Coordinates of C-alpha atoms in Angstrom, one line a residue:
X966 CA 20.2 -65.8 1.1
X967 CA 21.5 -62.5 2.8
X968 CA 24.9 -63.1 1.4
X969 CA 23.4 -64.2 -2.0
X970 CA 21.9 -60.3 -2.3
X971 CA 24.9 -58.9 -0.8
X972 CA 27.3 -60.2 -3.2
X973 CA 25.0 -60.0 -6.5
X974 CA 23.3 -56.8 -6.1
X975 CA 24.8 -55.3 -9.1
X976 CA 23.6 -58.4 -11.2
X977 CA 20.1 -58.2 -9.6
X978 CA 19.5 -54.6 -10.2
X979 CA 21.1 -54.3 -13.6
X980 CA 18.6 -53.4 -16.5
X981 CA 15.6 -53.4 -14.3
X982 CA 12.8 -51.1 -14.2
X983 CA 12.9 -48.7 -11.0
X984 CA 9.7 -50.4 -9.9
X985 CA 11.1 -53.8 -9.9
X986 CA 14.4 -52.4 -8.2
X987 CA 12.2 -51.0 -5.6
X988 CA 10.3 -54.2 -5.1
X989 CA 13.7 -56.1 -4.5
X990 CA 14.8 -53.5 -1.9
X991 CA 11.6 -54.1 0.0
X992 CA 12.9 -57.5 -0.1
X993 CA 16.4 -56.7 1.1
X994 CA 14.4 -54.7 4.0
X995 CA 12.8 -57.6 5.1
X996 CA 15.9 -59.7 5.2
X997 CA 17.6 -56.9 7.3
X998 CA 20.0 -56.1 4.7
X999 CA 20.4 -52.2 4.8
X1000 CA 24.0 -51.6 3.4
X1001 CA 23.1 -49.8 -0.1
X1002 CA 20.5 -47.8 1.6
X1003 CA 22.5 -46.8 4.4
X1004 CA 24.9 -46.0 1.7
X1005 CA 22.7 -43.7 0.1
X1006 CA 21.2 -42.1 2.9
X1007 CA 24.8 -40.9 3.8
X1008 CA 25.1 -39.3 0.6
X1009 CA 21.8 -37.5 0.8
X1010 CA 22.6 -36.3 4.3
X1011 CA 25.7 -34.4 3.2
X1012 CA 24.2 -33.6 -0.4
X1013 CA 26.9 -35.6 -2.0
X1014 CA 25.0 -37.0 -5.0
X1015 CA 25.0 -34.0 -7.2
X1016 CA 29.0 -34.8 -7.3
X1017 CA 28.9 -38.6 -7.5
X1018 CA 28.7 -41.0 -10.2
X1019 CA 26.3 -43.7 -8.9
X1020 CA 25.7 -47.2 -10.1
X1021 CA 22.4 -48.5 -11.2
X1022 CA 21.7 -50.4 -8.0
X1023 CA 22.7 -47.0 -5.9
X1024 CA 20.1 -45.0 -8.1
X1025 CA 17.4 -47.6 -7.3
X1026 CA 18.4 -47.2 -3.5
X1027 CA 18.3 -43.6 -3.8
X1028 CA 14.5 -43.9 -5.2
X1029 CA 13.6 -46.2 -2.7
X1030 CA 15.1 -44.0 0.2
X1031 CA 13.0 -41.0 -1.1
X1032 CA 10.0 -43.0 -1.7
X1033 CA 9.7 -44.4 1.6
X1034 CA 10.5 -40.9 3.4
X1035 CA 7.2 -38.8 3.7
X1036 CA 9.2 -35.6 4.3
X1037 CA 11.2 -35.8 1.1
X1038 CA 7.8 -36.0 -1.1
X1039 CA 6.5 -32.7 -0.4
X1040 CA 9.2 -30.8 -2.9
X1041 CA 11.9 -32.5 -5.1
X1042 CA 14.8 -30.4 -6.3
X1043 CA 16.7 -32.0 -9.0
X1044 CA 19.9 -29.7 -8.3
X1045 CA 20.4 -31.5 -5.1
X1046 CA 21.3 -34.7 -7.1
X1047 CA 22.3 -33.8 -10.5
X1048 CA 21.4 -31.4 -13.4
X1049 CA 20.7 -33.7 -16.4
X1050 CA 18.1 -35.4 -18.4
X1051 CA 19.5 -39.0 -17.6
X1052 CA 19.2 -38.4 -13.7
X1053 CA 15.7 -37.1 -14.2
X1054 CA 14.5 -40.1 -15.8
X1055 CA 16.2 -42.1 -13.3
X1056 CA 14.4 -40.1 -10.5
X1057 CA 11.3 -40.0 -12.6
X1058 CA 9.2 -42.2 -9.7
X1059 CA 10.0 -39.8 -6.9
X1060 CA 8.9 -36.7 -9.2
X1061 CA 5.7 -38.7 -9.8
X1062 CA 5.2 -39.1 -5.8
X1063 CA 6.1 -35.4 -5.1
X1064 CA 3.9 -32.4 -4.8
X1065 CA 6.2 -29.9 -6.2
X1066 CA 8.9 -30.6 -8.5
X1067 CA 11.8 -27.9 -8.9
X1068 CA 13.9 -28.6 -12.1
X1069 CA 15.2 -25.2 -12.9
X1070 CA 18.5 -24.4 -14.2
X1071 CA 19.0 -28.0 -14.9
X1072 CA 20.1 -28.4 -18.3
X1073 CA 17.0 -30.2 -19.5
X1074 CA 15.9 -30.8 -23.0
X1075 CA 13.1 -31.9 -24.8
X1076 CA 13.9 -35.6 -23.8
X1077 CA 12.9 -35.0 -20.2
X1078 CA 9.4 -33.5 -21.6
X1079 CA 8.3 -36.7 -22.9
X1080 CA 8.8 -38.3 -19.6
X1081 CA 7.3 -35.6 -17.8
X1082 CA 4.2 -35.6 -20.1
X1083 CA 3.8 -39.3 -18.9
X1084 CA 3.8 -38.4 -15.2
X1085 CA 1.3 -35.7 -15.9
X1086 CA -0.9 -37.9 -17.5
X1087 CA -0.8 -40.5 -14.8
X1088 CA -3.9 -41.0 -12.7
X1089 CA -1.5 -41.8 -9.7
X1090 CA 0.7 -38.6 -10.1
X1091 CA 0.9 -36.4 -7.0
X1092 CA 2.6 -33.4 -9.1
X1093 CA 0.7 -30.2 -8.6
X1094 CA 3.7 -27.7 -9.1
X1095 CA 6.2 -27.9 -11.9
X1096 CA 9.1 -25.4 -12.1
X1097 CA 11.0 -25.8 -15.4
X1098 CA 12.5 -22.3 -15.4
X1099 CA 15.5 -21.5 -17.5
X1100 CA 15.9 -24.9 -19.2
X1101 CA 16.4 -24.7 -23.2
X1102 CA 13.3 -26.7 -23.8
X1103 CA 12.1 -24.8 -26.8
X1104 CA 9.0 -25.0 -28.9
X1105 CA 9.1 -28.7 -29.5
X1106 CA 9.9 -29.8 -26.0
X1107 CA 6.7 -27.6 -24.5
X1108 CA 4.8 -29.3 -27.5
X1109 CA 5.6 -32.6 -26.0
X1110 CA 5.1 -31.6 -22.3
X1111 CA 1.4 -30.1 -23.5
X1112 CA 0.6 -33.7 -24.3
X1113 CA 0.3 -34.4 -20.7
X1114 CA -1.0 -31.0 -19.7
X1115 CA -3.8 -31.7 -22.0
X1116 CA -4.8 -35.0 -20.6
X1117 CA -7.9 -34.8 -18.6
X1118 CA -5.9 -36.8 -15.6
X1119 CA -3.5 -34.1 -15.2
X1120 CA -4.0 -32.0 -12.1
X1121 CA -1.1 -29.7 -12.4
X1122 CA -1.8 -26.6 -10.7
X1123 CA 1.2 -24.4 -11.2
X1124 CA 3.7 -24.5 -14.4
X1125 CA 6.8 -22.3 -14.9
X1126 CA 8.6 -22.0 -18.0
X1127 CA 10.2 -18.8 -17.7
X1128 CA 13.4 -18.4 -20.0
X1129 CA 12.9 -21.7 -21.7
X1130 CA 13.4 -20.4 -25.5
X1131 CA 9.6 -20.1 -26.4
X1132 CA 8.1 -18.5 -29.2
X1133 CA 4.6 -18.1 -30.4
X1134 CA 4.8 -21.6 -31.9
X1135 CA 5.5 -23.2 -28.4
X1136 CA 2.0 -21.0 -27.1
X1137 CA -0.3 -23.1 -29.7
X1138 CA 0.0 -26.5 -27.7
X1139 CA -0.3 -24.7 -24.4
X1140 CA -3.2 -23.0 -25.4
X1141 CA -4.8 -26.1 -26.8
X1142 CA -4.1 -27.7 -23.6
X1143 CA -5.9 -25.1 -21.8
X1144 CA -8.8 -25.7 -23.8
X1145 CA -8.9 -29.2 -23.5
X1146 CA -8.2 -29.5 -19.8
X1147 CA -9.2 -26.1 -18.3
X1148 CA -10.2 -26.7 -14.8
X1149 CA -6.8 -27.3 -13.0
X1150 CA -4.1 -24.9 -14.2
X1151 CA -4.0 -22.0 -11.8
X1152 CA -0.3 -20.5 -12.4
X1153 CA 1.4 -20.0 -15.6
X1154 CA 4.8 -18.3 -16.0
X1155 CA 6.1 -17.3 -19.5
X1156 CA 8.0 -14.4 -18.6
X1157 CA 11.5 -13.7 -20.8
X1158 CA 10.3 -15.7 -23.8
X1159 CA 9.5 -14.0 -27.0
X1160 CA 6.3 -15.3 -27.6
X1161 CA 5.1 -11.6 -29.0
X1162 CA 1.5 -10.6 -29.9
X1163 CA 0.7 -13.6 -31.9
X1164 CA 1.6 -15.9 -28.8
X1165 CA -0.5 -13.9 -26.5
X1166 CA -3.5 -13.9 -28.6
X1167 CA -3.4 -17.8 -28.8
X1168 CA -3.0 -17.8 -25.1
X1169 CA -5.9 -15.1 -24.8
X1170 CA -8.1 -17.4 -26.8
X1171 CA -8.1 -19.7 -24.2
X1172 CA -8.4 -17.5 -21.4
X1173 CA -11.8 -16.5 -23.0
X1174 CA -13.3 -19.5 -22.0
X1175 CA -15.6 -19.5 -18.8
X1176 CA -14.2 -22.9 -17.9
X1177 CA -10.6 -21.5 -17.7
X1178 CA -9.6 -21.1 -14.1
X1179 CA -6.2 -19.5 -14.5
X1180 CA -5.7 -17.0 -11.7
X1181 CA -1.9 -15.9 -12.3
X1182 CA -0.3 -15.2 -15.8
X1183 CA 3.5 -13.9 -15.8
X1184 CA 4.2 -12.2 -19.2
X1185 CA 7.1 -10.0 -18.3
X1186 CA 9.6 -9.1 -21.3
X1187 CA 7.7 -11.4 -23.9
X1188 CA 7.8 -8.8 -26.7
X1189 CA 4.2 -7.9 -26.6
X1190 CA 2.7 -4.8 -28.0
X1191 CA -0.6 -2.9 -27.8
X1192 CA -1.9 -5.7 -30.3
X1193 CA -1.4 -8.4 -27.6
X1194 CA -2.6 -6.3 -24.9
X1195 CA -5.9 -5.7 -26.9
X1196 CA -6.0 -9.6 -27.0
X1197 CA -5.8 -10.0 -23.3
X1198 CA -8.2 -7.3 -22.5
X1199 CA -10.6 -9.3 -24.9
X1200 CA -10.3 -12.3 -23.0
X1201 CA -10.7 -10.4 -19.7
X1202 CA -14.0 -9.1 -20.8
X1203 CA -15.0 -12.5 -21.9
X1204 CA -13.9 -14.3 -18.8
X1205 CA -13.3 -11.6 -16.0
X1206 CA -14.0 -13.8 -12.9
X1207 CA -10.8 -15.6 -12.5
X1208 CA -7.7 -14.1 -13.5
X1209 CA -6.4 -12.4 -10.0
X1210 CA -2.8 -11.4 -11.1
X1211 CA -1.1 -10.3 -14.4
X1212 CA 2.6 -9.4 -15.1
X1213 CA 3.0 -7.2 -18.1
X1214 CA 6.4 -5.3 -17.0
X1215 CA 8.9 -4.8 -19.7
X1216 CA 6.7 -4.9 -22.8
X1217 CA 5.9 -2.0 -25.3
X1218 CA 2.5 -1.9 -24.9
X1219 CA 2.3 2.2 -25.3
X1220 CA -0.4 4.6 -24.4
X1221 CA -3.2 2.6 -26.2
X1222 CA -2.3 -0.4 -24.3
X1223 CA -2.7 1.3 -21.1
X1224 CA -5.9 2.8 -21.9
X1225 CA -7.3 -0.6 -22.7
X1226 CA -6.3 -2.0 -19.6
X1227 CA -7.6 0.9 -17.7
X1228 CA -11.1 0.1 -19.6
X1229 CA -11.2 -3.5 -18.5
X1230 CA -10.3 -2.7 -14.8
X1231 CA -13.4 -0.5 -14.5
X1232 CA -15.5 -3.5 -15.3
X1233 CA -17.0 -4.5 -11.9
X1234 CA -16.7 -8.1 -12.6
X1235 CA -13.1 -7.8 -13.0
X1236 CA -11.3 -9.5 -10.3
X1237 CA -7.7 -8.7 -10.9
X1238 CA -6.0 -8.0 -7.7
X1239 CA -2.3 -7.4 -8.9
X1240 CA -1.2 -5.7 -12.2
X1241 CA 2.2 -5.2 -12.8
X1242 CA 2.9 -2.6 -15.6
X1243 CA 6.4 -0.9 -15.0
X1244 CA 8.5 -0.3 -17.9
X1245 CA 5.8 -0.2 -20.7
X1246 CA 7.8 1.4 -23.3
X1247 CA 6.2 4.3 -25.1
X1248 CA 3.3 4.7 -22.4
X1249 CA 3.8 8.4 -21.1
X1250 CA 3.7 9.1 -17.5
X1251 CA 0.3 10.6 -17.9
X1252 CA -1.0 7.1 -19.1
X1253 CA 0.4 5.1 -16.5
X1254 CA -0.8 7.5 -13.8
X1255 CA -4.4 7.0 -15.5
X1256 CA -3.9 3.2 -15.4
X1257 CA -2.8 3.5 -11.5
X1258 CA -5.5 5.5 -10.4
X1259 CA -8.0 3.1 -12.0
X1260 CA -6.3 0.1 -10.6
X1261 CA -6.3 1.5 -7.2
X1262 CA -9.8 2.6 -7.6
X1263 CA -10.6 -1.2 -8.2
X1264 CA -8.4 -2.4 -5.4
X1265 CA -10.2 -0.3 -2.8
X1266 CA -13.8 -1.6 -3.7
X1267 CA -12.3 -5.0 -2.3
X1268 CA -10.1 -4.1 0.9
X1269 CA -10.2 -2.9 4.3
X1270 CA -6.5 -2.1 4.6
X1271 CA -4.2 -0.5 1.8
X1272 CA -0.5 0.4 2.2
X1273 CA 0.8 2.7 -0.7
X1274 CA 4.4 3.6 0.6
X1275 CA 6.8 5.2 -1.9
X1276 CA 4.2 4.8 -5.1
X1277 CA 4.8 8.4 -6.7
X1278 CA 1.2 8.8 -6.3
X1279 CA 0.3 12.7 -6.8
X1280 CA -3.2 15.0 -6.1
X1281 CA -4.4 13.0 -9.1
X1282 CA -4.0 9.8 -7.3
X1283 CA -5.5 10.9 -4.5
X1284 CA -8.5 12.4 -6.2
X1285 CA -9.1 8.7 -7.5
X1286 CA -8.6 7.4 -4.1
X1287 CA -11.4 9.7 -2.9
X1288 CA -13.8 8.6 -5.5
X1289 CA -13.0 5.1 -4.8
X1290 CA -13.9 5.5 -1.2
X1291 CA -16.9 7.6 -2.2
X1292 CA -18.2 4.8 -4.4
X1293 CA -17.9 2.2 -1.7
X1294 CA -17.6 3.7 1.8
X1295 CA -18.3 0.5 4.0
X1296 CA -14.8 -1.3 3.8
X1297 CA -11.7 0.6 3.9
X1298 CA -10.6 1.5 7.7
X1299 CA -6.8 2.2 7.2
X1300 CA -4.7 4.0 4.5
X1301 CA -1.2 4.7 4.5
X1302 CA 0.5 6.9 2.2
X1303 CA 4.2 7.5 3.4
X1304 CA 6.7 8.4 1.0
X1305 CA 4.5 10.2 -1.7
X1306 CA 6.3 13.5 -1.8
X1307 CA 4.3 14.8 -4.8
X1308 CA 1.0 15.0 -3.0
X1309 CA 0.1 18.7 -2.1
X1310 CA -3.5 19.0 -1.8
X1311 CA -4.9 15.8 -2.2
X1312 CA -4.5 14.4 1.3
X1313 CA -7.3 17.2 2.4
X1314 CA -9.9 15.3 0.4
X1315 CA -9.0 12.3 2.1
X1316 CA -9.0 13.8 5.4
X1317 CA -12.3 15.2 4.9
X1318 CA -13.7 11.9 4.7
X1319 CA -12.0 10.4 7.8
X1320 CA -14.1 12.9 9.9
X1321 CA -17.2 12.0 8.0
X1322 CA -19.5 9.6 9.7
X1323 CA -20.8 7.9 6.6
X1324 CA -17.3 6.5 5.7
X1325 CA -15.2 3.9 7.9
X1326 CA -11.7 5.5 7.4
X1327 CA -10.2 5.2 10.8
X1328 CA -6.6 5.6 10.1
X1329 CA -5.1 7.7 7.7
X1330 CA -1.2 8.4 7.3

């Protein structure tokens, strides 16, 4: 029987599904025939698979080895094997059993999106983080992927689609998925896609729902103006309790967009902890300082320790810091401000608080 398996392995594995092939490897294992598996383990050990053309039986052995190794199922990285749609489809059972799948820079197309949607829709899938950065999926690919995202069985928490050639058209199925299945996705990365104001408006409509649990939204360099900023601010007012991190750098939101963001940050229900706004186009330095001052004011309500090294803070910023401490004197204990050479008299206000017994500030540098 062992010789039969050994001589006819290619015939046995030909045109069989991955699941059936894996079952055959279990049979081989019970018969103490480990030849194919050992061959693949050597390839895996030296990371040679990405340079190899494997037979169907060898690919089945790869799947078997990966599925029977607990350590390898924490994160699957497609680049270790081969960067193509065809290889991803072969290794789809491994993707489904992995908690994290790094498929970035792998030349994937919408062909892979159909398969990934099926993984996301599976009740047995372990996938929680999916990185598709820098694959030319386009709007049609994201539409196919969103069919899996909107499935109530989908438990994905992080989706990265940076530089995937999306436009506002691709935002529509994403927004629909967020509405239909709002309770799991926590991180959405859409940076360096030209989704524009219309795309942001679609996403903002989904963010307005109190059921939406999104905590981190990356919109770096997305062609957003004050119009898109207004939509985001509206969603933050409607649902202020979840979003913690918002990246808006390299968008031309201007002074009016900065002022809108400043207003929403003043809302005591707003939970934003990280806001990136560098490179806001026509926004004046004054407007950005206003936003920065309000942002620091909000951050200091909730923390006991703050480092603000080399942050271009001026006396105006120190005044905002002082106001924040006065409005909430019971938390901040340490405050470091090195490298802010534009501060002239502002530190005197802070030193005065340090010597006041009403405040808890113990260490000021």
